């Protein structure tokens, strides 16, 4: 028995000795692909569908073992076209995954704010934060989408083009509930208000969202699921400020929290190299942040809740 273990260890060591850097890269890429597939299966309906396929496979093996010819034949024919069936059944999940891959391009493309003067973004961030505070004080509903890497041309096309420099007065006029532009979202690109009255996509799992959330918050979640945009919501019911990012909605933001978050996402991120952006997407590679970045993230997420309690009556 000992010699078997010795042979196994010798084989493992021989493989390690002959490994080259490209082999390590190959393993890392494969590990990341497996991680993405597992995440896709766990977070979508694909998990339940996969369980059904595994059940069919088990039934097929059992039927072959006890020689049930009719069931074995039917299941074998079903499994023969299984790949096509999987593509059809998983079509929504596969489509969203491919869309996200196309959006990010493995992180080699910079955010839309890259190339825009930091001063422009700093002014825009100050105006956005001040406007959200004023809208919150008067319980005026608002929906602000800040475009980053993913272009939002489809949403911009269904709105009204403004291409204006942001100001508190302009935000106040847009979201005043007696004006034609208040019904929808404002989209900001490169530090400017590009369009208003834009309609956003629905969330992927709308049935799982808290029933107390209104249409503004649902639209914010849907937009953040379909892109890397940062979506700010001001509740018309309570005046609470919430932020949706990567499909997660957090509430309880103050001006300081919101300012730190936007600065971290729109300005600090511009100093990252493409290699760092790629590395941050690999779950088993941890990259240290600067002290300033850590403080910004900590302040921006302090007092934020994952499930807000306010409701909305209007979109």
mmCIF file of N, CA and C in Angstrom, residues 46-110:
data_model
loop_
_atom_site.group_PDB
_atom_site.id
_atom_site.type_symbol
_atom_site.label_atom_id
_atom_site.label_comp_id
_atom_site.label_asym_id
_atom_site.label_seq_id
_atom_site.Cartn_x
_atom_site.Cartn_y
_atom_site.Cartn_z
ATOM 1 N N UNK A 46 -30.814 28.665 -13.283
ATOM 2 C CA UNK A 46 -30.020 27.572 -13.835
ATOM 3 C C UNK A 46 -29.750 26.495 -12.787
ATOM 4 N N UNK A 47 -29.716 26.880 -11.515
ATOM 5 C CA UNK A 47 -29.491 25.896 -10.458
ATOM 6 C C UNK A 47 -30.580 24.840 -10.419
ATOM 7 N N UNK A 48 -31.828 25.285 -10.491
ATOM 8 C CA UNK A 48 -32.941 24.334 -10.491
ATOM 9 C C UNK A 48 -32.963 23.492 -11.763
ATOM 10 N N UNK A 49 -32.650 24.117 -12.893
ATOM 11 C CA UNK A 49 -32.618 23.374 -14.147
ATOM 12 C C UNK A 49 -31.512 22.318 -14.131
ATOM 13 N N UNK A 50 -30.371 22.667 -13.546
ATOM 14 C CA UNK A 50 -29.266 21.715 -13.468
ATOM 15 C C UNK A 50 -29.639 20.518 -12.597
ATOM 16 N N UNK A 51 -30.368 20.778 -11.503
ATOM 17 C CA UNK A 51 -30.830 19.673 -10.663
ATOM 18 C C UNK A 51 -31.732 18.734 -11.443
ATOM 19 N N UNK A 52 -32.599 19.292 -12.279
ATOM 20 C CA UNK A 52 -33.475 18.455 -13.108
ATOM 21 C C UNK A 52 -32.686 17.595 -14.084
ATOM 22 N N UNK A 53 -31.631 18.184 -14.686
ATOM 23 C CA UNK A 53 -30.804 17.415 -15.622
ATOM 24 C C UNK A 53 -30.073 16.293 -14.895
ATOM 25 N N UNK A 54 -29.547 16.576 -13.716
ATOM 26 C CA UNK A 54 -28.861 15.540 -12.929
ATOM 27 C C UNK A 54 -29.826 14.422 -12.532
ATOM 28 N N UNK A 55 -31.066 14.797 -12.230
ATOM 29 C CA UNK A 55 -32.066 13.782 -11.886
ATOM 30 C C UNK A 55 -32.336 12.867 -13.082
ATOM 31 N N UNK A 56 -32.460 13.452 -14.274
ATOM 32 C CA UNK A 56 -32.650 12.647 -15.480
ATOM 33 C C UNK A 56 -31.471 11.706 -15.699
ATOM 34 N N UNK A 57 -30.265 12.206 -15.462
ATOM 35 C CA UNK A 57 -29.075 11.380 -15.643
ATOM 36 C C UNK A 57 -29.073 10.199 -14.666
ATOM 37 N N UNK A 58 -29.460 10.446 -13.428
ATOM 38 C CA UNK A 58 -29.514 9.369 -12.435
ATOM 39 C C UNK A 58 -30.556 8.329 -12.824
ATOM 40 N N UNK A 59 -31.724 8.799 -13.268
ATOM 41 C CA UNK A 59 -32.778 7.867 -13.695
ATOM 42 C C UNK A 59 -32.309 7.034 -14.876
ATOM 43 N N UNK A 60 -31.563 7.661 -15.794
ATOM 44 C CA UNK A 60 -31.049 6.932 -16.956
ATOM 45 C C UNK A 60 -30.090 5.825 -16.536
ATOM 46 N N UNK A 61 -29.192 6.132 -15.602
ATOM 47 C CA UNK A 61 -28.226 5.132 -15.129
ATOM 48 C C UNK A 61 -28.945 3.965 -14.446
ATOM 49 N N UNK A 62 -29.930 4.314 -13.604
ATOM 50 C CA UNK A 62 -30.683 3.263 -12.901
ATOM 51 C C UNK A 62 -31.463 2.402 -13.888
ATOM 52 N N UNK A 63 -32.094 3.045 -14.884
ATOM 53 C CA UNK A 63 -32.876 2.287 -15.865
ATOM 54 C C UNK A 63 -31.980 1.361 -16.693
ATOM 55 N N UNK A 64 -30.758 1.822 -16.997
ATOM 56 C CA UNK A 64 -29.822 0.962 -17.709
ATOM 57 C C UNK A 64 -29.393 -0.215 -16.830
ATOM 58 N N UNK A 65 -29.223 0.041 -15.551
ATOM 59 C CA UNK A 65 -28.761 -0.998 -14.628
ATOM 60 C C UNK A 65 -29.800 -2.100 -14.438
ATOM 61 N N UNK A 66 -31.077 -1.726 -14.365
ATOM 62 C CA UNK A 66 -32.131 -2.746 -14.175
ATOM 63 C C UNK A 66 -32.776 -3.157 -15.507
ATOM 64 N N UNK A 67 -32.162 -2.694 -16.615
ATOM 65 C CA UNK A 67 -32.555 -3.135 -17.954
ATOM 66 C C UNK A 67 -33.992 -2.734 -18.321
ATOM 67 N N UNK A 68 -34.340 -1.484 -18.066
ATOM 68 C CA UNK A 68 -35.634 -0.946 -18.502
ATOM 69 C C UNK A 68 -35.423 -0.324 -19.888
ATOM 70 N N UNK A 69 -35.724 -1.093 -20.908
ATOM 71 C CA UNK A 69 -35.333 -0.729 -22.269
ATOM 72 C C UNK A 69 -36.061 0.506 -22.781
ATOM 73 N N UNK A 70 -37.358 0.602 -22.539
ATOM 74 C CA UNK A 70 -38.129 1.738 -23.069
ATOM 75 C C UNK A 70 -37.675 3.057 -22.427
ATOM 76 N N UNK A 71 -37.580 3.070 -21.091
ATOM 77 C CA UNK A 71 -37.155 4.287 -20.392
ATOM 78 C C UNK A 71 -35.729 4.646 -20.787
ATOM 79 N N UNK A 72 -34.857 3.629 -20.900
ATOM 80 C CA UNK A 72 -33.462 3.882 -21.264
ATOM 81 C C UNK A 72 -33.374 4.509 -22.649
ATOM 82 N N UNK A 73 -34.173 4.003 -23.581
ATOM 83 C CA UNK A 73 -34.141 4.533 -24.941
ATOM 84 C C UNK A 73 -34.608 5.988 -24.973
ATOM 85 N N UNK A 74 -35.722 6.276 -24.287
ATOM 86 C CA UNK A 74 -36.250 7.639 -24.285
ATOM 87 C C UNK A 74 -35.260 8.618 -23.638
ATOM 88 N N UNK A 75 -34.684 8.195 -22.514
ATOM 89 C CA UNK A 75 -33.740 9.078 -21.831
ATOM 90 C C UNK A 75 -32.450 9.266 -22.615
ATOM 91 N N UNK A 76 -31.996 8.207 -23.287
ATOM 92 C CA UNK A 76 -30.783 8.339 -24.092
ATOM 93 C C UNK A 76 -30.991 9.320 -25.239
ATOM 94 N N UNK A 77 -32.164 9.253 -25.869
ATOM 95 C CA UNK A 77 -32.468 10.201 -26.938
ATOM 96 C C UNK A 77 -32.571 11.626 -26.404
ATOM 97 N N UNK A 78 -33.135 11.760 -25.197
ATOM 98 C CA UNK A 78 -33.251 13.081 -24.584
ATOM 99 C C UNK A 78 -31.878 13.663 -24.273
ATOM 100 N N UNK A 79 -31.000 12.823 -23.717
ATOM 101 C CA UNK A 79 -29.671 13.309 -23.356
ATOM 102 C C UNK A 79 -28.805 13.585 -24.583
ATOM 103 N N UNK A 80 -29.104 12.919 -25.699
ATOM 104 C CA UNK A 80 -28.331 13.150 -26.923
ATOM 105 C C UNK A 80 -28.488 14.588 -27.424
ATOM 106 N N UNK A 81 -29.668 15.147 -27.184
ATOM 107 C CA UNK A 81 -29.892 16.539 -27.595
ATOM 108 C C UNK A 81 -29.814 17.468 -26.388
ATOM 109 N N UNK A 82 -29.184 16.969 -25.336
ATOM 110 C CA UNK A 82 -29.117 17.731 -24.086
ATOM 111 C C UNK A 82 -28.420 19.060 -24.220
ATOM 112 N N UNK A 83 -27.352 19.125 -25.015
ATOM 113 C CA UNK A 83 -26.607 20.369 -25.144
ATOM 114 C C UNK A 83 -27.474 21.461 -25.770
ATOM 115 N N UNK A 84 -28.224 21.084 -26.803
ATOM 116 C CA UNK A 84 -29.116 22.068 -27.432
ATOM 117 C C UNK A 84 -30.206 22.488 -26.446
ATOM 118 N N UNK A 85 -30.724 21.510 -25.701
ATOM 119 C CA UNK A 85 -31.762 21.812 -24.713
ATOM 120 C C UNK A 85 -31.238 22.746 -23.630
ATOM 121 N N UNK A 86 -29.998 22.508 -23.179
ATOM 122 C CA UNK A 86 -29.401 23.365 -22.143
ATOM 123 C C UNK A 86 -29.269 24.792 -22.656
ATOM 124 N N UNK A 87 -28.818 24.957 -23.899
ATOM 125 C CA UNK A 87 -28.672 26.297 -24.471
ATOM 126 C C UNK A 87 -30.019 27.002 -24.535
ATOM 127 N N UNK A 88 -31.051 26.252 -24.915
ATOM 128 C CA UNK A 88 -32.390 26.852 -25.006
ATOM 129 C C UNK A 88 -32.916 27.210 -23.618
ATOM 130 N N UNK A 89 -32.765 26.295 -22.668
ATOM 131 C CA UNK A 89 -33.297 26.520 -21.325
ATOM 132 C C UNK A 89 -32.549 27.622 -20.596
ATOM 133 N N UNK A 90 -31.229 27.683 -20.809
ATOM 134 C CA UNK A 90 -30.410 28.662 -20.109
ATOM 135 C C UNK A 90 -30.235 29.947 -20.914
ATOM 136 N N UNK A 91 -31.017 30.117 -21.980
ATOM 137 C CA UNK A 91 -30.810 31.246 -22.881
ATOM 138 C C UNK A 91 -30.786 32.606 -22.175
ATOM 139 N N UNK A 92 -31.719 32.918 -21.267
ATOM 140 C CA UNK A 92 -31.656 34.234 -20.608
ATOM 141 C C UNK A 92 -30.377 34.430 -19.798
ATOM 142 N N UNK A 93 -29.973 33.385 -19.047
ATOM 143 C CA UNK A 93 -28.766 33.501 -18.230
ATOM 144 C C UNK A 93 -27.521 33.624 -19.090
ATOM 145 N N UNK A 94 -27.456 32.797 -20.167
ATOM 146 C CA UNK A 94 -26.296 32.856 -21.056
ATOM 147 C C UNK A 94 -26.207 34.211 -21.749
ATOM 148 N N UNK A 95 -27.352 34.737 -22.135
ATOM 149 C CA UNK A 95 -27.360 36.029 -22.812
ATOM 150 C C UNK A 95 -26.856 37.129 -21.898
ATOM 151 N N UNK A 96 -27.316 37.145 -20.639
ATOM 152 C CA UNK A 96 -26.862 38.169 -19.710
ATOM 153 C C UNK A 96 -25.368 38.039 -19.428
ATOM 154 N N UNK A 97 -24.888 36.781 -19.328
ATOM 155 C CA UNK A 97 -23.465 36.569 -19.069
ATOM 156 C C UNK A 97 -22.617 37.073 -20.234
ATOM 157 N N UNK A 98 -23.034 36.765 -21.468
ATOM 158 C CA UNK A 98 -22.289 37.218 -22.636
ATOM 159 C C UNK A 98 -22.352 38.734 -22.780
ATOM 160 N N UNK A 99 -23.504 39.328 -22.425
ATOM 161 C CA UNK A 99 -23.619 40.777 -22.490
ATOM 162 C C UNK A 99 -22.647 41.439 -21.520
ATOM 163 N N UNK A 100 -22.564 40.887 -20.291
ATOM 164 C CA UNK A 100 -21.638 41.454 -19.314
ATOM 165 C C UNK A 100 -20.192 41.289 -19.764
ATOM 166 N N UNK A 101 -19.897 40.129 -20.394
ATOM 167 C CA UNK A 101 -18.538 39.921 -20.902
ATOM 168 C C UNK A 101 -18.222 40.940 -21.997
ATOM 169 N N UNK A 102 -19.208 41.234 -22.831
ATOM 170 C CA UNK A 102 -18.998 42.230 -23.872
ATOM 171 C C UNK A 102 -18.854 43.627 -23.321
ATOM 172 N N UNK A 103 -19.584 43.912 -22.244
ATOM 173 C CA UNK A 103 -19.481 45.223 -21.630
ATOM 174 C C UNK A 103 -18.098 45.451 -21.039
ATOM 175 N N UNK A 104 -17.599 44.456 -20.290
ATOM 176 C CA UNK A 104 -16.368 44.659 -19.540
ATOM 177 C C UNK A 104 -15.110 44.473 -20.377
ATOM 178 N N UNK A 105 -15.172 43.572 -21.369
ATOM 179 C CA UNK A 105 -13.980 43.248 -22.162
ATOM 180 C C UNK A 105 -12.795 42.921 -21.257
ATOM 181 N N UNK A 106 -13.089 42.076 -20.254
ATOM 182 C CA UNK A 106 -12.085 41.613 -19.304
ATOM 183 C C UNK A 106 -11.388 42.761 -18.579
ATOM 184 N N UNK A 107 -12.105 43.882 -18.462
ATOM 185 C CA UNK A 107 -11.565 44.994 -17.681
ATOM 186 C C UNK A 107 -10.496 45.793 -18.390
ATOM 187 N N UNK A 108 -10.229 45.518 -19.676
ATOM 188 C CA UNK A 108 -9.153 46.232 -20.363
ATOM 189 C C UNK A 108 -9.572 47.604 -20.859
ATOM 190 N N UNK A 109 -10.887 47.823 -20.833
ATOM 191 C CA UNK A 109 -11.376 49.112 -21.258
ATOM 192 C C UNK A 109 -11.644 49.967 -20.035
ATOM 193 N N UNK A 110 -11.278 51.200 -20.082
ATOM 194 C CA UNK A 110 -11.443 52.058 -18.925
ATOM 195 C C UNK A 110 -12.890 52.512 -18.814
#
